[in-house]
mmCIF file of C-alpha atoms in Angstrom:
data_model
loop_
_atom_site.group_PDB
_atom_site.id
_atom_site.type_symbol
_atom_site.label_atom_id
_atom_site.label_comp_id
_atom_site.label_asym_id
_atom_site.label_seq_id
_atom_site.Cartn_x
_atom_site.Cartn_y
_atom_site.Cartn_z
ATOM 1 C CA UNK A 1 0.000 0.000 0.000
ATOM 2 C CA UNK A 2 1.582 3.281 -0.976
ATOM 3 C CA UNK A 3 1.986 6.205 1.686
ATOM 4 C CA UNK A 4 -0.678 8.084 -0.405
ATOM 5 C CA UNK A 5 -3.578 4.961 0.325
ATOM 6 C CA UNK A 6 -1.812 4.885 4.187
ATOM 7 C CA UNK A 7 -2.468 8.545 4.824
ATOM 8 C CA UNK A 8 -6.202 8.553 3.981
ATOM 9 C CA UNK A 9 -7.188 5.316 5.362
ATOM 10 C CA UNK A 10 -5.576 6.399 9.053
ATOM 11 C CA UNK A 11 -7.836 9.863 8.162
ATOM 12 C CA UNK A 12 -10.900 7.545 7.405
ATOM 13 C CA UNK A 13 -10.582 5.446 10.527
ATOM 14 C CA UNK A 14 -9.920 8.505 12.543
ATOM 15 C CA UNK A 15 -13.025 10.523 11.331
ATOM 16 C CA UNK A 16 -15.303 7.606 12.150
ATOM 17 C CA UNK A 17 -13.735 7.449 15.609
ATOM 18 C CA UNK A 18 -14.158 11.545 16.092
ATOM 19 C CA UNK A 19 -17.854 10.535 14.677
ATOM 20 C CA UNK A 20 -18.505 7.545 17.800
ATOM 21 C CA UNK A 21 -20.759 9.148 20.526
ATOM 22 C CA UNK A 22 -18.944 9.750 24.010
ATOM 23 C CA UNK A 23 -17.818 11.976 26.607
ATOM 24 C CA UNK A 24 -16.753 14.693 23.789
ATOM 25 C CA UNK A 25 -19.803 14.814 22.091
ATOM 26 C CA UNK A 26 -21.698 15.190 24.949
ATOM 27 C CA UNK A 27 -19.731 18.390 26.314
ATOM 28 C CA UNK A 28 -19.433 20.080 23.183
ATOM 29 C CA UNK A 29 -23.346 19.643 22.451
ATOM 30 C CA UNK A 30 -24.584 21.069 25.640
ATOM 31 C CA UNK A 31 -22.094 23.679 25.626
ATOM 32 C CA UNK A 32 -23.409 24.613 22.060
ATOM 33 C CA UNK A 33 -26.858 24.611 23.488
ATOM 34 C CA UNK A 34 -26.408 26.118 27.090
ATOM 35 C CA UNK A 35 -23.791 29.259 25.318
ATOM 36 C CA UNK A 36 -23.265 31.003 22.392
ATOM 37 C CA UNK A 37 -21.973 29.130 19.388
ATOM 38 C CA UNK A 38 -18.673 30.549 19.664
ATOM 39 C CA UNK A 39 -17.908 28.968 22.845
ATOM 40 C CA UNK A 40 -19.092 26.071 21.172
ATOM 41 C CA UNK A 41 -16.386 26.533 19.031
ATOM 42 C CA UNK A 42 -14.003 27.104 21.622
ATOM 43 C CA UNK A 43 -15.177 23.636 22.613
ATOM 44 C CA UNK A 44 -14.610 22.273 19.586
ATOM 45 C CA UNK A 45 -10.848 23.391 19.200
ATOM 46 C CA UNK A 46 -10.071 22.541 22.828
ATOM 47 C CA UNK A 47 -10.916 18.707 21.045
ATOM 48 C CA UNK A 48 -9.056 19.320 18.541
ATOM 49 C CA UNK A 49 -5.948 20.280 20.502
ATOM 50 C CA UNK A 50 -6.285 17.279 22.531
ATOM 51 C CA UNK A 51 -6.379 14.676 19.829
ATOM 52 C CA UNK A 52 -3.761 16.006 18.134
ATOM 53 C CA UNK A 53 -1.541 15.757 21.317
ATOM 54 C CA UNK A 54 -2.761 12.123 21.892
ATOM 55 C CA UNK A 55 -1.786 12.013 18.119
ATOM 56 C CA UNK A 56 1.822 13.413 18.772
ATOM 57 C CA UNK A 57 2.411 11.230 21.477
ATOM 58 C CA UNK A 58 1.451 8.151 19.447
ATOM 59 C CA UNK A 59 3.766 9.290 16.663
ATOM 60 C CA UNK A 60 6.424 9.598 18.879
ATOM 61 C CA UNK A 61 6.252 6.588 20.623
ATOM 62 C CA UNK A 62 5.450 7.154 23.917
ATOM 63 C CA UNK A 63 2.429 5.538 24.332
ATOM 64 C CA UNK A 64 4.248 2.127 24.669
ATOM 65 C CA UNK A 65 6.472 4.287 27.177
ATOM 66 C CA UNK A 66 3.010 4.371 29.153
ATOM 67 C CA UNK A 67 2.041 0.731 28.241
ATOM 68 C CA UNK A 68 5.018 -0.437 30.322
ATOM 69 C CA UNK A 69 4.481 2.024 33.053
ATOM 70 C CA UNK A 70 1.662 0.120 33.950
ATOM 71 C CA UNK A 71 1.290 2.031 37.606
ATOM 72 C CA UNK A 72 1.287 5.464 35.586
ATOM 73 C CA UNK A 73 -1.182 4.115 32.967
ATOM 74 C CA UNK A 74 -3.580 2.808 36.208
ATOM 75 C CA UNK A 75 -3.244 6.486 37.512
ATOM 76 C CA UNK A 76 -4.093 8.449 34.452
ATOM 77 C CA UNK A 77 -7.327 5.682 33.992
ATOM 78 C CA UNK A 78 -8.307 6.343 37.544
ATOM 79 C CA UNK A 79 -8.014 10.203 36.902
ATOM 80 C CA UNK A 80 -9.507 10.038 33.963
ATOM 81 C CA UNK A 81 -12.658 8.575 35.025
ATOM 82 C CA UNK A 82 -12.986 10.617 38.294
ATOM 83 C CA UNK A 83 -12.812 13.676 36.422
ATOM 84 C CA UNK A 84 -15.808 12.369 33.698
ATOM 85 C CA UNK A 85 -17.823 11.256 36.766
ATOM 86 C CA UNK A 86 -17.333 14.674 38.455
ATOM 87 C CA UNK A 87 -18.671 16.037 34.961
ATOM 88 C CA UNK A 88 -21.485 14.421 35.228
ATOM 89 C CA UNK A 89 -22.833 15.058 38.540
ATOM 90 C CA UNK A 90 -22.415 18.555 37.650
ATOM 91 C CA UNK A 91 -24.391 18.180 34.686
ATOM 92 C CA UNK A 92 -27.060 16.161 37.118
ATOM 93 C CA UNK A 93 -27.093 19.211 39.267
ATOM 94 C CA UNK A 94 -27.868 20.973 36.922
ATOM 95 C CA UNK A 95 -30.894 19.666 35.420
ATOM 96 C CA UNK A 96 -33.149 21.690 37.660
ATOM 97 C CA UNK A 97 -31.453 25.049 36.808
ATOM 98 C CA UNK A 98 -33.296 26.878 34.034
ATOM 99 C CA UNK A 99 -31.654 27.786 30.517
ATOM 100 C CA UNK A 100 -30.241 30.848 31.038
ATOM 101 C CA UNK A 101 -28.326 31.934 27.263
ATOM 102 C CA UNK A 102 -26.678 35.318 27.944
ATOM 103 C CA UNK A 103 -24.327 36.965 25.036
ATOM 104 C CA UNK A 104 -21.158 36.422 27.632
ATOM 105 C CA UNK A 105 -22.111 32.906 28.168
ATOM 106 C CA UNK A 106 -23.052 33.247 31.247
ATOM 107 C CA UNK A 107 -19.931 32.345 33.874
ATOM 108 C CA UNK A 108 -17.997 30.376 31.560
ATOM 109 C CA UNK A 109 -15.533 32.618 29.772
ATOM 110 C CA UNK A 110 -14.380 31.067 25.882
ATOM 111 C CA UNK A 111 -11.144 30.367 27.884
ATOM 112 C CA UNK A 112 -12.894 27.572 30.137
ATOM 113 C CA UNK A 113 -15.112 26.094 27.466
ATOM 114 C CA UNK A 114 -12.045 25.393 25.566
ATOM 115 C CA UNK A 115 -9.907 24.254 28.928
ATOM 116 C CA UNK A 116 -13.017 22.513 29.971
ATOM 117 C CA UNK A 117 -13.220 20.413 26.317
ATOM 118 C CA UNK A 118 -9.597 19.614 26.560
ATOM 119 C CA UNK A 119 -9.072 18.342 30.006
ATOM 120 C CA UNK A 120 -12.523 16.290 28.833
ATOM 121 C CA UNK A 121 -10.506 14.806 25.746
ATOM 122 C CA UNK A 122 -7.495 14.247 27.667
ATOM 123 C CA UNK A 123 -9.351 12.727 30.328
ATOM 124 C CA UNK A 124 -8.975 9.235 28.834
ATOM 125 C CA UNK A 125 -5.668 8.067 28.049
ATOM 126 C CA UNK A 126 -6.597 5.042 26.299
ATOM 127 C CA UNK A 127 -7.327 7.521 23.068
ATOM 128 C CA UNK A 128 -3.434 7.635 22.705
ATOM 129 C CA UNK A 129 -3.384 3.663 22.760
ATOM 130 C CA UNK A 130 -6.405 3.416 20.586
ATOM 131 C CA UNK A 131 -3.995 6.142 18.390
ATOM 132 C CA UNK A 132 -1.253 3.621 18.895
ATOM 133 C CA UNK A 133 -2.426 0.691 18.334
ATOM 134 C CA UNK A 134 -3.991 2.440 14.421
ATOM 135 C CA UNK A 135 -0.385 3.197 13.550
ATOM 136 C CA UNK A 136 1.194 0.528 14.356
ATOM 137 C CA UNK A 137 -1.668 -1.155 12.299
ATOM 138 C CA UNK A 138 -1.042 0.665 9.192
ATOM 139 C CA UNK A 139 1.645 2.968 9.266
ATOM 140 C CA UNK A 140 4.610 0.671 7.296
ATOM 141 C CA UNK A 141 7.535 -0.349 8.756
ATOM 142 C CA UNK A 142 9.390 2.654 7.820
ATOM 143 C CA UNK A 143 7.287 5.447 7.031
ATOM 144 C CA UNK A 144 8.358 8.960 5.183
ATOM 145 C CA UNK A 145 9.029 12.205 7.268
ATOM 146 C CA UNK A 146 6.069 13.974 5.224
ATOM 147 C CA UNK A 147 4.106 11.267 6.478
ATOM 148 C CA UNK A 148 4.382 11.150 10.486
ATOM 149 C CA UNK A 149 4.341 15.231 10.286
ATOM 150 C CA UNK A 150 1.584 15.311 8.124
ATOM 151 C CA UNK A 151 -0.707 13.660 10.922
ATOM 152 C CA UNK A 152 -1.247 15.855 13.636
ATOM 153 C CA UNK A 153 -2.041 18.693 12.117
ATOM 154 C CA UNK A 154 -4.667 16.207 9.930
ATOM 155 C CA UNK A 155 -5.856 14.327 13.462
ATOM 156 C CA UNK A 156 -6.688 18.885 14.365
ATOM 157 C CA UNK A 157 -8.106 19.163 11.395
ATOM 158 C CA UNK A 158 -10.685 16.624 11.799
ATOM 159 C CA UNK A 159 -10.911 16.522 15.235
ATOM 160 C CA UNK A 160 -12.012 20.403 15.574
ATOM 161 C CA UNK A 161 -14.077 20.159 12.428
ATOM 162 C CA UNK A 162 -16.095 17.520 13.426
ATOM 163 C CA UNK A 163 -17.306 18.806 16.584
ATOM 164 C CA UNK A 164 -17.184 22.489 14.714
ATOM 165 C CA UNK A 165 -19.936 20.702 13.096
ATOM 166 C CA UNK A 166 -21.539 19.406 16.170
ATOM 167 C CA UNK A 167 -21.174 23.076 18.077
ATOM 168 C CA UNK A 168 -23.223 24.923 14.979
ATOM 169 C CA UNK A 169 -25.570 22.429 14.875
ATOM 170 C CA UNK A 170 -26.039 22.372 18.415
ATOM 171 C CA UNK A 171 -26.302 25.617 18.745
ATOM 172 C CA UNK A 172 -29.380 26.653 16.438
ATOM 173 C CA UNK A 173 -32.403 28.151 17.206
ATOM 174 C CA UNK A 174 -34.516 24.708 17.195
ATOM 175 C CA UNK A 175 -31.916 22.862 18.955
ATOM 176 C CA UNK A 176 -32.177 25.171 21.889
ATOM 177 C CA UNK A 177 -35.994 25.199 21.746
ATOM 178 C CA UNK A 178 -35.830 21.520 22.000
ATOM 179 C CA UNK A 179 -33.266 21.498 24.973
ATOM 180 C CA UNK A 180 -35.613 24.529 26.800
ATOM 181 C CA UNK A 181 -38.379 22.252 26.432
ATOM 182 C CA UNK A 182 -36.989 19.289 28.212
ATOM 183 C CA UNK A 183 -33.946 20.076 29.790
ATOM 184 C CA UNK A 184 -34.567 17.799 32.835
ATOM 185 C CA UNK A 185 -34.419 14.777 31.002
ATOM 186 C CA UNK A 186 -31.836 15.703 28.403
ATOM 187 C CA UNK A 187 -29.295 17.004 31.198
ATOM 188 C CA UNK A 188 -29.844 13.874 33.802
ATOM 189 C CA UNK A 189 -29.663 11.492 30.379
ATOM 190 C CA UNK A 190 -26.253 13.356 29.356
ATOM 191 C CA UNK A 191 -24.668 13.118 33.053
ATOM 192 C CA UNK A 192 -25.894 9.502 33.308
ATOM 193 C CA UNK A 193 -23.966 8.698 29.940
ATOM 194 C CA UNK A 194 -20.761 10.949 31.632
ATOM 195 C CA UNK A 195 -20.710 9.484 34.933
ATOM 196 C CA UNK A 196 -21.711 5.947 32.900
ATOM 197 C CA UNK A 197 -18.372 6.309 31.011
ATOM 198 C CA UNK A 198 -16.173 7.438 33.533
ATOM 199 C CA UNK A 199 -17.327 4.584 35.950
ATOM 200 C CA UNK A 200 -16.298 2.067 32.932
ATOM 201 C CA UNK A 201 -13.170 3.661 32.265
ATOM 202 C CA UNK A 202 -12.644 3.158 36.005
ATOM 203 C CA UNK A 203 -13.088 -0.308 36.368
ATOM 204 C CA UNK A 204 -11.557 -1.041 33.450
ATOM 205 C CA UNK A 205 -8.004 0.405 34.880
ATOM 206 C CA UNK A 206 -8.750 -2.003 37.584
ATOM 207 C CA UNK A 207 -9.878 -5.137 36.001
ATOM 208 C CA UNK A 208 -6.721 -4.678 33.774
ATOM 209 C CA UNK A 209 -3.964 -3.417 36.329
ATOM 210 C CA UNK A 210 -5.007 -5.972 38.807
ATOM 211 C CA UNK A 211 -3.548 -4.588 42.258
#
C-alpha cells in the first residue's frame, strides 16, 4: 500500500472514531446549546488540541512508554474517570437550573469552554493507545518524514471540524428550543452517559492493572 492509500485510510478510521458518541460529544453539544456558538467553538478546538496531542504522542512513541508504566497508565485511567464522573454530577445538578443563554455565556468565559473540552478529551488516556495501536496497524515499517508530520495537524483538522460541526448544529435556534423544552431529562440522560463512562473507564483500569 503506498503512503498516499496509508495517509487517507488512518484519516478515514480517525473521522469515524471523532464521529462515535462519548464523553466529547456530549460536552461540546450542551455547551453549544447552554452558550453562544462561539464557545461552542471554543469547545470544539479545545478537542481538537487534545487529539492532536494524543496524536503526537502516538507518533512519537510514547504511548508504549506508558504501556510499560503500567502504575502510571492505572493512575491516568483512575483520573480520567474521576474527572468524567465529576462532569457528570455537575451536569445532574444541573438539570433543575433553568436555561439561562446570555451573550457572555453566562460564567464560563471562551477560555474555560475550551480548557473545559480539553481536560474532557485528555481525560482518557486510552485515546493515545487506541492512536497507537492504528499506527502501528497501518503505518509501514518505515514510514516517510512527510508522512508522520503530516498527521497531527490532519488528526486537528478533523478533530475540531467535526465537533465544529456538532457546536453549529447544536447551537441553532430549534436545537435550543428543544433542549428549553426538556432540559430535565436531556441534562440527567447526558450526566448519566458521563458518569456511565467514567465509571467504565474506572473499572476497566482495575480489572486490567489488577492490584
Amino acid at each position: 500500500m503506498s503512503a498516499i492509500a496509508v495517509f487517507f485510510s488512518i484519516l478515514g478510521v480517525l473521522l469515524l472514531g471523532a464521529m462515535s458518541p462519548g464523553p466529547s460529544f456530549v460536552l461540546v453539544s450542551r455547551i453549544a446549546i447552554t452558550a453562544p456558538r462561539l464557545h461552542g467553538v471554543a469547545a470544539a478546538l479545545g478537542m481538537g488540541i487534545g487529539g492532536t496531542i494524543f496524536c503526537c504522542l502516538a507518533v512519537l512513541g510514547l504511548t508504549a512508554l506508558l504501556m510499560q508504566v503500567e502504575w502510571l497508565y492505572l493512575i491516568l485511567k483512575v483520573a480520567g474517570g474521576a474527572y468524567l464522573v465529576y462532569v457528570a454530577i455537575r451536569i445532574w445538578n444541573s438539570a433543575s437550573e433553568p436555561l439561562v443563554l446570555q451573550g457572555t455565556g453566562g460564567h464560563m468565559s471562551l477560555a474555560r469552554s475550551f480548557s473545559f473540552a480539553l481536560i474532557t478529551q485528555l481525560s482518557n488516556p486510552k485515546t493515545a493507545i487506541v492512536y497507537a495501536s492504528l499506527f502501528a496497524a497501518l503505518l509501514p515499517a518505515n514510514p516517510p518524514l512527510w508522512l508522520l508530520l503530516a498527521l497531527p495537524p490532519m488528526v486537528f483538522i478533523i478533530e475540531a471540524g467535526w465537533y465544529t460541526f456538532v457546536a453549529t448544529m447544536f447551537s441553532t435556534a430549534r436545537a435550543r428550543a428543544t433542549y428549553a423544552g426538556f432540559k430535565a431529562w436531556i441534562d440527567r440522560g447526558a450526566g448519566a452517559v458521563m458518569g456511565a463512562l467514567g465509571v467504565k473507564l474506572i473499572l476497566e483500569a482495575f480489572k486490567t492493572h489488577r492490584i
